[in-house]
Coordinates of C-alpha atoms in Angstrom, one line a residue:
Chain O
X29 CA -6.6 41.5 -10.2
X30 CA -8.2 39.6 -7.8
X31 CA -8.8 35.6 -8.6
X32 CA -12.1 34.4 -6.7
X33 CA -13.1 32.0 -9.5
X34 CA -12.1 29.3 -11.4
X35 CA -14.5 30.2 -13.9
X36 CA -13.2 34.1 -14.3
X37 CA -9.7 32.4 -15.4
X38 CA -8.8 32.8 -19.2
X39 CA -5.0 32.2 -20.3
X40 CA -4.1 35.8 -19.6
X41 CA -5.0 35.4 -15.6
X42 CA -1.9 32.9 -15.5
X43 CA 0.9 35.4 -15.2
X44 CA -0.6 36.8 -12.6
X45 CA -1.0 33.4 -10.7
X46 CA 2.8 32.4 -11.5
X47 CA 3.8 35.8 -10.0
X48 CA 2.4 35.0 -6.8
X49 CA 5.0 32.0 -6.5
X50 CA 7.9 34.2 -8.6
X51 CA 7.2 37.5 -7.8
X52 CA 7.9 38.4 -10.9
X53 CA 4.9 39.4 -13.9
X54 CA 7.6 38.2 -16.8
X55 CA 9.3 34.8 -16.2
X56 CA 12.4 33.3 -17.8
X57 CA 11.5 30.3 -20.6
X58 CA 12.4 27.4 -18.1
X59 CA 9.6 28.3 -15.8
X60 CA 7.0 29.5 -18.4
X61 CA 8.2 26.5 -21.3
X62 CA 5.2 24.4 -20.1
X63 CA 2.4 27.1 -19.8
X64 CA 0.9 27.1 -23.4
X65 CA 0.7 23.3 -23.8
X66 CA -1.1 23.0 -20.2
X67 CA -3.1 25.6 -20.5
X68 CA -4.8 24.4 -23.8
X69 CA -4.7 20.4 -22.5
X70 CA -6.8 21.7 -19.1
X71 CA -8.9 24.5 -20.5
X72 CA -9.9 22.4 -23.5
X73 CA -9.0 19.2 -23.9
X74 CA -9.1 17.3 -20.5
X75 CA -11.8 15.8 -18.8
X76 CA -11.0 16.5 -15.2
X77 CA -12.5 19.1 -12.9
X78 CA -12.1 19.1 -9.3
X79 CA -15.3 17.6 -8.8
X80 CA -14.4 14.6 -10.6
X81 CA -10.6 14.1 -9.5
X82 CA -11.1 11.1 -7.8
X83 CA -13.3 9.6 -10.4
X84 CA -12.0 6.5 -11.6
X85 CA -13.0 7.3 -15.6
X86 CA -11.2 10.6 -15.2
X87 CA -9.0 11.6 -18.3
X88 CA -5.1 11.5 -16.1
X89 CA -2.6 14.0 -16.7
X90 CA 1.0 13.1 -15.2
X91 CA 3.3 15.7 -14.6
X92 CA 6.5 13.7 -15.3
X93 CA 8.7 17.2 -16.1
X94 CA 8.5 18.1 -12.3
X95 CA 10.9 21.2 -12.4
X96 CA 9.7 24.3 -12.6
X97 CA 6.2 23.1 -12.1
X98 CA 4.6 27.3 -11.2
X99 CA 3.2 26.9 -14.2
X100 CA 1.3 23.6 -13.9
X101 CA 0.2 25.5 -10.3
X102 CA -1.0 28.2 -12.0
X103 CA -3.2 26.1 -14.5
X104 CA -4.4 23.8 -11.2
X105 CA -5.3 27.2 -9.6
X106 CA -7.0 28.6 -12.7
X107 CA -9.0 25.6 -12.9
X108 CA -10.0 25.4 -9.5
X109 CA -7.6 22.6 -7.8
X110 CA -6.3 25.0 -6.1
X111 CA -7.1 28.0 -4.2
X112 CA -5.1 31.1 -5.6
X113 CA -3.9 32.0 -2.0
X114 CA -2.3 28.4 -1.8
X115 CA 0.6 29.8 -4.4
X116 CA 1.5 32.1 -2.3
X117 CA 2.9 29.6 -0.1
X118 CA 5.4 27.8 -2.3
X119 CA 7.6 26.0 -1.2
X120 CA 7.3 26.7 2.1
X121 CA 7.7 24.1 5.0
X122 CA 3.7 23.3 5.3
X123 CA 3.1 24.5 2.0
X124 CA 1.5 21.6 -0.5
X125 CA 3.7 23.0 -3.5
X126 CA 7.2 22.0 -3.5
X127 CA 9.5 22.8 -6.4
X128 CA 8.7 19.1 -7.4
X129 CA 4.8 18.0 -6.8
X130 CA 4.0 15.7 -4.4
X131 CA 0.6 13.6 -5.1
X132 CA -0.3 13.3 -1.6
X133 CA -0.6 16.7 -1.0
X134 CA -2.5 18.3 -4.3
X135 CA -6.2 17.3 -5.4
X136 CA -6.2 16.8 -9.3
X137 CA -2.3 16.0 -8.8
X138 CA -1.6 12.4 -10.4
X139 CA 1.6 11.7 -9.5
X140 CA 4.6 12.9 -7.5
X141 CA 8.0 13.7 -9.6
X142 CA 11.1 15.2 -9.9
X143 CA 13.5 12.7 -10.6
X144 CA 13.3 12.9 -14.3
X145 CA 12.3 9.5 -16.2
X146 CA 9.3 8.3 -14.3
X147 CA 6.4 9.9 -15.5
X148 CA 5.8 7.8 -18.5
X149 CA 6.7 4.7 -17.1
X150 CA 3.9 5.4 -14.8
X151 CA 1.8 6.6 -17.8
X152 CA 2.1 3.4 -19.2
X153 CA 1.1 1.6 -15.8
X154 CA -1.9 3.7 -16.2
X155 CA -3.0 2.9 -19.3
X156 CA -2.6 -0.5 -18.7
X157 CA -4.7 -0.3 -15.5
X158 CA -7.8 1.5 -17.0
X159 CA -7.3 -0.9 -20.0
X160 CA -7.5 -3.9 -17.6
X161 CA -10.9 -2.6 -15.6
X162 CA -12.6 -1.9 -19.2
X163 CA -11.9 1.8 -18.7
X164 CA -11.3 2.2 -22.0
X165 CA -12.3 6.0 -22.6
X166 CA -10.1 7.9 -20.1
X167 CA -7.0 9.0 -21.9
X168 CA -3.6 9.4 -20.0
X169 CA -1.6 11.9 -20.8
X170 CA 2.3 12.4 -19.8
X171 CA 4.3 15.7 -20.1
X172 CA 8.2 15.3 -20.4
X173 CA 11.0 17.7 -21.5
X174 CA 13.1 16.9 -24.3
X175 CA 16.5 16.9 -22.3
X176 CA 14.3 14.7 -20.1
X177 CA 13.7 12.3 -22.9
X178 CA 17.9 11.4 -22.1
X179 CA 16.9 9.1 -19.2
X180 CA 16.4 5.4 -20.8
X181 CA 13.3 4.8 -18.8
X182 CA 11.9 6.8 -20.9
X183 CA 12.9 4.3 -24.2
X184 CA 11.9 1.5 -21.9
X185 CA 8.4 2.9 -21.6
X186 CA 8.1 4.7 -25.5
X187 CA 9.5 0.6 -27.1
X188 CA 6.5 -0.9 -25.1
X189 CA 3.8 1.6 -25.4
X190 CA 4.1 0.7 -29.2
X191 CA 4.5 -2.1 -29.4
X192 CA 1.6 -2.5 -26.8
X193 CA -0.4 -0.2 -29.1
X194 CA -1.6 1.6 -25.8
X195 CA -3.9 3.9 -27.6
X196 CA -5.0 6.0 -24.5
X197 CA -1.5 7.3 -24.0
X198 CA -0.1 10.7 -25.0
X199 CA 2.7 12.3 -24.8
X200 CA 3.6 15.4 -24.3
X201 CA 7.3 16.2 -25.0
X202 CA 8.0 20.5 -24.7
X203 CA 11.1 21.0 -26.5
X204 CA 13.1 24.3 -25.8
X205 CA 16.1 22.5 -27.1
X206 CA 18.0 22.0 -23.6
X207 CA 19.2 18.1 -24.2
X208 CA 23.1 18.3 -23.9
X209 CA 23.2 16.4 -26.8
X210 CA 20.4 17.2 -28.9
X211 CA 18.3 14.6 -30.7
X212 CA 19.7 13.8 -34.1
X213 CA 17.2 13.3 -36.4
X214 CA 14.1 15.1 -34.3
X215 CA 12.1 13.7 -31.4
X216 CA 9.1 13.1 -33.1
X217 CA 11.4 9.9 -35.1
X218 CA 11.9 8.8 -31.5
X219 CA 8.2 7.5 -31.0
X220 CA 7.4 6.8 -34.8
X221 CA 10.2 4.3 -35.1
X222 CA 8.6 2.6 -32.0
X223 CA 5.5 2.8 -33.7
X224 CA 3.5 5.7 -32.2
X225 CA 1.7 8.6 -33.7
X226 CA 3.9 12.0 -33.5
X227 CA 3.5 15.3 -34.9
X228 CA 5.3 18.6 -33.7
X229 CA 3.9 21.7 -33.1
X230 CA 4.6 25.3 -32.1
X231 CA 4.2 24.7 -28.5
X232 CA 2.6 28.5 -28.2
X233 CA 0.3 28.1 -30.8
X234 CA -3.1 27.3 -29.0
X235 CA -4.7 26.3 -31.8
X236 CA -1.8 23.9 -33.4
X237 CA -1.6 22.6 -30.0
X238 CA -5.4 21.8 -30.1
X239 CA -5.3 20.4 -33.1
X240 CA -2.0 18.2 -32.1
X241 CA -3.9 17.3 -28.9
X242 CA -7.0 15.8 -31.0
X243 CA -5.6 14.3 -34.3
X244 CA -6.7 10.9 -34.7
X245 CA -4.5 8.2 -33.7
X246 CA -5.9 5.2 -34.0
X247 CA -4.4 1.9 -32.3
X248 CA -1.2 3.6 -31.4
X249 CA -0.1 6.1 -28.5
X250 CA 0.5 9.9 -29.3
X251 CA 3.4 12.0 -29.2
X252 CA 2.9 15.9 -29.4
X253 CA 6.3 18.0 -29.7
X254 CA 5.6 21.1 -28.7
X255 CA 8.9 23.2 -29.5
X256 CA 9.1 27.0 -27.4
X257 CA 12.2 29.1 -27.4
X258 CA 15.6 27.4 -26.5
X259 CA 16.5 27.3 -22.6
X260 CA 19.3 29.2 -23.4
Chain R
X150 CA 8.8 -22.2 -4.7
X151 CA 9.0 -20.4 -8.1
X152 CA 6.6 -22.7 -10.0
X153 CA 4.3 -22.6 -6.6
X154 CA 4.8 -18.5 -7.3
X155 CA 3.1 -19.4 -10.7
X156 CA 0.6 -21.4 -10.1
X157 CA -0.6 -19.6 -7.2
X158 CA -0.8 -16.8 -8.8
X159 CA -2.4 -18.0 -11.6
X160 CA -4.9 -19.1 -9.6
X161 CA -5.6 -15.5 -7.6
X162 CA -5.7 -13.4 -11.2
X163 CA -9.1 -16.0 -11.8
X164 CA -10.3 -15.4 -9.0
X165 CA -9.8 -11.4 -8.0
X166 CA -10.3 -9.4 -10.9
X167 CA -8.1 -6.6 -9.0
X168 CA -4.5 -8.4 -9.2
X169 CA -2.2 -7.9 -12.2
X170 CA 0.9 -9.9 -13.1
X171 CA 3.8 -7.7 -14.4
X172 CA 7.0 -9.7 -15.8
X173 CA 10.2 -8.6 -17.2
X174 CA 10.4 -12.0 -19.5
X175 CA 11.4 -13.7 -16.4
X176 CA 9.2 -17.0 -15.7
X177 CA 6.9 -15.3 -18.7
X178 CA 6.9 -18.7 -20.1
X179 CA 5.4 -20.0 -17.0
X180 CA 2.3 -17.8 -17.3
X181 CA 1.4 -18.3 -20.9
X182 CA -2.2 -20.1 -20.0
X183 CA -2.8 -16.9 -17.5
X184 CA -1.8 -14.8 -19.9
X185 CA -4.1 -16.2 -22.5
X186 CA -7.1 -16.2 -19.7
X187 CA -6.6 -12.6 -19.0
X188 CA -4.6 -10.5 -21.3
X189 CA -5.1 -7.3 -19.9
X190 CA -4.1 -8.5 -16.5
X191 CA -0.9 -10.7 -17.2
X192 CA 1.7 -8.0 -19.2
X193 CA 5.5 -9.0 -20.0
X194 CA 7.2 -5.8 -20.6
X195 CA 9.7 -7.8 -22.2
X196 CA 13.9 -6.7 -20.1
X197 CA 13.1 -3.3 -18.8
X198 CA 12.8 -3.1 -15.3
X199 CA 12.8 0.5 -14.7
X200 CA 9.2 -0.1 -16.6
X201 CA 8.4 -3.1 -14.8
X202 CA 8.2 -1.1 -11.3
X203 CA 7.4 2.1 -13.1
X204 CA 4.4 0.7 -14.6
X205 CA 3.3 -1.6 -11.7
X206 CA 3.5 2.1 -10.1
X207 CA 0.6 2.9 -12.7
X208 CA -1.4 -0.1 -12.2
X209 CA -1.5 0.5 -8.6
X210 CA -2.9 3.8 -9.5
X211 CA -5.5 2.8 -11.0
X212 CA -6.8 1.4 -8.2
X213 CA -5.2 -2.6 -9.4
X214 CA -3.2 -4.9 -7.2
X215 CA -0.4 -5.6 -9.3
X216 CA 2.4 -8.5 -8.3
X217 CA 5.8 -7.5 -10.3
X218 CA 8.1 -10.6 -10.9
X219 CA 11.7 -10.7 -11.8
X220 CA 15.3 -12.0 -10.5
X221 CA 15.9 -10.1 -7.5
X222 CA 19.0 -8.6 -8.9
X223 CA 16.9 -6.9 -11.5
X224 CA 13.5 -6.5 -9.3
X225 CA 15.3 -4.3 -6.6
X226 CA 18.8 -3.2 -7.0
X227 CA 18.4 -2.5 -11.0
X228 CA 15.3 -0.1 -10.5
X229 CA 15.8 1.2 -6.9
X230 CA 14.8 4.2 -7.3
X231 CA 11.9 3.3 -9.3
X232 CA 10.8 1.2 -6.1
X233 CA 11.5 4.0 -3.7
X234 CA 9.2 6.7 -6.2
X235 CA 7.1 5.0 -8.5
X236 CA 5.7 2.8 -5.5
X237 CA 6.4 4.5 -2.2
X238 CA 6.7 8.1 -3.1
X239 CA 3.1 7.8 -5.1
X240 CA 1.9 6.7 -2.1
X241 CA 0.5 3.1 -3.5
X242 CA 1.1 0.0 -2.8
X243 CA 2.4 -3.6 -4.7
X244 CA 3.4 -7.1 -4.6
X245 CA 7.4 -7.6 -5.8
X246 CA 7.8 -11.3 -5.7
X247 CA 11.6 -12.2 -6.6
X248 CA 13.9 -15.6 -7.5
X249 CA 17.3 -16.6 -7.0
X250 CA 18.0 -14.7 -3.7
X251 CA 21.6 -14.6 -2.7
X252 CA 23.1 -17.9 -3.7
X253 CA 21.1 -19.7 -5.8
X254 CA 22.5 -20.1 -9.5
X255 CA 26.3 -19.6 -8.0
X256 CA 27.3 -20.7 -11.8
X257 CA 25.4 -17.5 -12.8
X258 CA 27.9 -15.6 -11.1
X259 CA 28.1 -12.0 -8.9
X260 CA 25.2 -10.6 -11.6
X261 CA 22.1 -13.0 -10.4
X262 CA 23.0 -12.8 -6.8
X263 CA 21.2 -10.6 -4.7
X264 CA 22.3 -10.5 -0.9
X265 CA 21.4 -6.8 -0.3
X266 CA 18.1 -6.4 -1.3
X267 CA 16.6 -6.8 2.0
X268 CA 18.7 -4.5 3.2
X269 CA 18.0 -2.0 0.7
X270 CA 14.4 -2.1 1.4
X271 CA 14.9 -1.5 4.6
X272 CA 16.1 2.5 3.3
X273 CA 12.4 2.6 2.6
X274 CA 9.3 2.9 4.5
X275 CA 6.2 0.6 4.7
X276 CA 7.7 -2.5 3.4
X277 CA 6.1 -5.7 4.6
X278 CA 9.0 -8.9 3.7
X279 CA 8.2 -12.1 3.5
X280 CA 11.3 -14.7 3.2
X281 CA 8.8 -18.0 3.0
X282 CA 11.4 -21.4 3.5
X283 CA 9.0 -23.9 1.7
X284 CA 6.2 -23.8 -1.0
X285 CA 3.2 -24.0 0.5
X286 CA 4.7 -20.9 3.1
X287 CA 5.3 -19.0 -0.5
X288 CA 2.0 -20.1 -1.3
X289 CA 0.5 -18.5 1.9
X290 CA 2.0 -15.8 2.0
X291 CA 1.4 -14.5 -2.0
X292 CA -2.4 -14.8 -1.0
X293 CA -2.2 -12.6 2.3
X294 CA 0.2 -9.9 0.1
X295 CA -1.9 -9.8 -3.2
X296 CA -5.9 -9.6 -0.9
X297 CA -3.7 -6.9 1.1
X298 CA -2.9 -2.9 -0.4
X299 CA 0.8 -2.3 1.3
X300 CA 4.2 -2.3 0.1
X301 CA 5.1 -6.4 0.3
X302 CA 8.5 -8.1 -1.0
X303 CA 8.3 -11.8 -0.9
X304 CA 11.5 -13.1 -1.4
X305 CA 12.0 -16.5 -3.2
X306 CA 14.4 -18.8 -2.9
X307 CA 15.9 -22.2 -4.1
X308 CA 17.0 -23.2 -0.4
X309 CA 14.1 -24.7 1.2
X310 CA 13.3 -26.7 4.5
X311 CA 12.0 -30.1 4.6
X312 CA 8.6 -29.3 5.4
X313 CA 6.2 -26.3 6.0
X314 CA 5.6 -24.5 9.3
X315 CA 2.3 -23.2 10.1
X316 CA 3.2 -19.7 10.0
X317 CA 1.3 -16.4 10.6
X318 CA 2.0 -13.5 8.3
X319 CA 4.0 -11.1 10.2
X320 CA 4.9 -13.8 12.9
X321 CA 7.8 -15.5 13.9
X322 CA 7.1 -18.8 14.7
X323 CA 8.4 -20.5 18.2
X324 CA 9.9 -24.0 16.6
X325 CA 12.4 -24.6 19.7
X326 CA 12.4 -23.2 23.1
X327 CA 14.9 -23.7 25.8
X328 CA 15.3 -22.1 29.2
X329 CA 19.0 -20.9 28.7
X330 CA 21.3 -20.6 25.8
X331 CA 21.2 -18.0 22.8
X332 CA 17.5 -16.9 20.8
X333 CA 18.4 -17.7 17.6
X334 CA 16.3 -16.0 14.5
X335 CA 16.3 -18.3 11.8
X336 CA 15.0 -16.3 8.5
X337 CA 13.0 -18.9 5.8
X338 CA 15.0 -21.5 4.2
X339 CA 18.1 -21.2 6.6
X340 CA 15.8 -23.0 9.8
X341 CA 16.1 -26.5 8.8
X342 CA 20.2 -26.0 8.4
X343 CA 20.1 -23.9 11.9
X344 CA 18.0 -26.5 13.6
X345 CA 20.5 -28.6 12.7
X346 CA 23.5 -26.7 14.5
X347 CA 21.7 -26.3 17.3
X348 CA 21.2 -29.9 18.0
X349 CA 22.3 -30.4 21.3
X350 CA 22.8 -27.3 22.5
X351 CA 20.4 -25.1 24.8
X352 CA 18.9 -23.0 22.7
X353 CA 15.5 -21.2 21.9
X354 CA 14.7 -20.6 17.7
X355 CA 12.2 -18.3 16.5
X356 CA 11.0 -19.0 13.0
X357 CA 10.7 -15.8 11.0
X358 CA 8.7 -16.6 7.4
X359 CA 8.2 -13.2 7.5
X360 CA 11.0 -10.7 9.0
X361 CA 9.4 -7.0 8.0
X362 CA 7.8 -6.0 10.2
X363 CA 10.5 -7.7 12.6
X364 CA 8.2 -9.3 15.2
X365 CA 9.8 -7.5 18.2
X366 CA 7.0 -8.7 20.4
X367 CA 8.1 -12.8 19.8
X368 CA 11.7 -11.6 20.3
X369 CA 11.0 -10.2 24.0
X370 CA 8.7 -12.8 25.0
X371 CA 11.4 -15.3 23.7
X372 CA 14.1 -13.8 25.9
X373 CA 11.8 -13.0 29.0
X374 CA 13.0 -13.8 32.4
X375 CA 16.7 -14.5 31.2
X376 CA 19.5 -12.9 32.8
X377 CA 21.0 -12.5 29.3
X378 CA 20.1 -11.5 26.1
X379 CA 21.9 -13.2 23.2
X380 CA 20.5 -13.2 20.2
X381 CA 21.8 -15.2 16.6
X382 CA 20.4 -13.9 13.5
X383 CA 20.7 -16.3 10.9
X384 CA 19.6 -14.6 7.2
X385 CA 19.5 -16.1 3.6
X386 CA 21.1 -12.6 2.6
X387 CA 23.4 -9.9 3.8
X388 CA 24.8 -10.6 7.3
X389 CA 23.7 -8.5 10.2
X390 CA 20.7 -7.3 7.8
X391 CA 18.1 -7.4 11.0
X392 CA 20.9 -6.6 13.1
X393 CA 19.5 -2.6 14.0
X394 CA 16.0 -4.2 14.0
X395 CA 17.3 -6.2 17.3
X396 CA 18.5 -3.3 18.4
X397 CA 15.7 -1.4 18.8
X398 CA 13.9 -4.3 19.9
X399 CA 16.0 -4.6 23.0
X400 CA 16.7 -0.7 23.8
X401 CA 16.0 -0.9 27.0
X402 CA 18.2 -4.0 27.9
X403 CA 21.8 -5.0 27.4
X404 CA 22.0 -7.3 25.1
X405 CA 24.5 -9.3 22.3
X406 CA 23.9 -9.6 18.8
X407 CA 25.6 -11.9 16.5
X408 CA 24.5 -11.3 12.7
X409 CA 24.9 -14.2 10.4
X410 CA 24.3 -14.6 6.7
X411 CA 25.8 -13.9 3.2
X412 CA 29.2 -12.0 3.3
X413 CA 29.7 -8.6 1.7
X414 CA 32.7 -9.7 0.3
X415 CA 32.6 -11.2 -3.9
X416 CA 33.4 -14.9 -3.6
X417 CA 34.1 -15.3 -7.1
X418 CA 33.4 -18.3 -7.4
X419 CA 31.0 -20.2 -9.1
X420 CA 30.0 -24.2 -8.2
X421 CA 26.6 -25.3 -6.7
X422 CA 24.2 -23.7 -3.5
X423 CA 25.4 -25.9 -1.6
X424 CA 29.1 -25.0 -1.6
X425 CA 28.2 -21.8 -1.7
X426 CA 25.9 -21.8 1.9
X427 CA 28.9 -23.7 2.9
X428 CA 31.4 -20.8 1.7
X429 CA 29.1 -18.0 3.8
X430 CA 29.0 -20.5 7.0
X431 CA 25.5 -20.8 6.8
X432 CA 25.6 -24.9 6.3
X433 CA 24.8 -26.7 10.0
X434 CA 28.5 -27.6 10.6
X435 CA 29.7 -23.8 10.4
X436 CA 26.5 -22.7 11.8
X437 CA 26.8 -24.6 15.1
X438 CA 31.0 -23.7 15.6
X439 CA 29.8 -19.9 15.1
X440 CA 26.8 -20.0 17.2
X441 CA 28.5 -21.9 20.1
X442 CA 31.9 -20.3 19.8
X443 CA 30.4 -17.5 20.3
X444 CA 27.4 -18.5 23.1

């Protein structure tokens, strides 16, 4: 198969653009954990193409997970970010994709990351930002793992949001259950009890994702736990 | 200088509609009228600092100008790798404006003193520093930082000269020149104690308000036509701090460097400023046996 539009992309096409950065058709949960919930944010809930990446009432998405991120490449290249030969170059010493993103170096990529923790602090800085320029359609939305959700940053940023009542901001949080320590008591309680909107999900159900993605959530932020198969 | 840092910047958030004030609960009390004026643009993220650089990260974004305010303990050291990612990594820039420096509430102890933060920022790429020795400098230098886009610490202190010199961002000022004798570097509120020391003696003193960029240009032309090449740093933080920044400011000549300011070691003690300038040898008295001891 032979990529030469964005358009001629449907969810099935992404295999094929992860294997160009694998080299492998199947991939192991860590890498793939993300695909599902990116997929249906960009295909159909997003308002960002590449020719409006730059535009200031863009809808955001930040990347906070930044490990494994072939499959956010794939959905960048499906969409038309990037070109499809561009995988082929991962990680390579001019290549734009790293095994953490770098903003600098990707159209449509919001933020650089990595280091765990730092996405939704950003998010929040985001939120605030359009908020404080009357941009008060664009919605921001953050993507975390649940063993990232044990950096504290990450409470810093969840306690203010809610109290804040930053109702642009969404979280994505894709649970496959790798948190040393688990999360007693679920990690949707996490942002309820700081006063967000949370609801979890099947996080390869397209459509329970979609309907996660679009509930209501009036005056509060959003928090979508998408739960896939355990790391290990 | 800190209620200048208020004022002033309650003034600039009426008048550019691109600055943001982001407090840690820190001097929030101080901006409760701004606050009131523009809620969306004064935000107190209550004591989380990884959020406070995190989100100024985000504001900065967004295309806003944001000036991030806390203790320099907690603005720099606490969230350093927030400061090196969230701002420098992403590629945008920010205002971080900090109080209490090294030594000024010694009866808050070893957790509100911050003598390396300076040095820390100097890890990092881009950073502008401003270390402003009187009000109306801090005043100054807040408006050049927050109508500018870069990466710019302005360092507040407690310590302040008598008077206000009529700095130039990113200059050091010539306040003494002599033909002979040491350069000294005197960094913000230390000039008025150094000037003091060096009462007497033949030496030249460059003023430096602002010491990132380090003005290698006024450092050369200071020491021009001299058979040697002493230079004194004198530095309201970590001694020896702009010591490499001499360095490569006199490659190509020999030269001697003698790096004075706040010692690595703990004092442990608590007391007042004063005693505590006094304790790092950065009062006039130690000062001048240092600086001509070693001269």
């Amino acid at each position: 198969m032979t990529l030469t539009t964005a358009d001629a992309c449907t969810a099935t096409d992404l295999a094929h653009l992860m294997s160009r950065m694998t080299g492998a058709e199947k991939h192991g949960p860590a890498a793939s954990s993300t695909l599902d919930a990116l997929w249906v944010l960009y295909d159909r809930v997003l308002r960002i193409t590449p020719d409006t990446a730059d535009a200031q009432d863009r809808d955001r998405f930040l990347l906070s997970k930044g490990h494994g991120p072939m499959a956010y490449y794939a959905v960048l290249a499906a969409k038309g970010f990037l070109d499809p030969a561009v995988l082929d170059t991962f990680g390579r010493y001019d290549s734009p994709l790293g095994h953490h993103p770098d903003r600098t170096l990707i159209p449509g990529v919001e933020i650089g990351s990595g280091s765990l923790g730092h996405g939704l602090p950003l998010g929040v800085g985001t939120a605030l930002g359009l908020r404080a320029q009357g941009l008060t359609d664009p919605a921001v939305w953050v993507l975390i793992g649940d063993a990232e959700l044990d950096e504290g940053s990450n409470h810093e940023a969840l306690a203010y949001a809610g109290a804040a009542g930053l109702d642009r901001l969404h979280t994505i949080v894709i649970d496959n259950q790798s948190a040393t320590h688990g999360w007693t008591g679920g990690i949707a309680s996490r942002f309820t009890a700081a006063g967000w909107s949370a609801v979890t999900v099947d996080g390869r159900d397209h459509d329970a994702l979609l309907e996660a993605y679009t509930r209501p959530h009036p005056d509060r932020p959003h928090a979508v736990v998408a739960v896939v198969e355990p790391k290990n | 200088m800190r209620d200048r840092f208020i004022s002033t910047a309650t003034a600039l958030l009426d008048e550019d509609p691109r600055l943001a004030v982001v407090l840690a609960d820190i001097s929030a009390a101080g901006f409760d009228s701004a606050a009131a004026a523009h809620p969306d643009r004064v935000l107190n993220v209550g004591i989380r600092e990884q959020l406070l650089i995190g989100a100024t990260g985000g504001l900065a974004l967004t295309g806003m100008r944001p000036i991030a305010h806390t203790f320099a303990s907690f603005l720099v050291e606490r969230p350093f790798e927030q400061v090196k990612l969230d701002l420098g990594h992403q590629g945008v820039g920010a205002v971080l404006v900090s109080a209490l420096g090294s030594y000024d509430w010694p009866a808050g102890g070893r957790t509100h003193m911050s003598p390396a933060d300076v040095a820390l920022l100097d890890t990092l790429p881009g950073w502008t520093v401003h270390v402003p020795g009187h009000a109306d400098e801090a005043d100054l230098l807040l408006r050049d930082a927050a109508a500018g886009d870069g990466l710019v610490y302005l360092r507040l202190s407690a310590q302040t000269n008598a008077s206000a010199r009529p700095i130039t961002p990113g200059r050091f000022l010539t306040v003494r020149e002599s033909a002979t004798g040491p350069v000294v570097v005197a960094v913000g509120p230390v000039l008025d104690e150094v000037l003091r020391a060096v009462a007497g003696l033949d030496a030249t003193v460059l003023y430096a308000a602002t010491v990132r960029p380090f003005d290698h240009a006024a450092l050369r032309t200071a020491l021009a036509g001299r058979a040697s090449a002493d230079v004194v740093l004198v530095e309201p933080y970590l001694a020896g701090t702009s010591t490499p920044f001499v360095s490569e400011a006199l490659a190509d000549r020999p030269h001697r460097v003698l790096g004075l300011g706040v010692s690595r070691e703990e004092l442990r003690h608590y007391g007042t400023m004063d005693e505590h300038i006094a304790a790092h040898g950065l009062d006039a008295r130690s000062l001048r046996e240092r600086i001509s001891s070693w001269a």
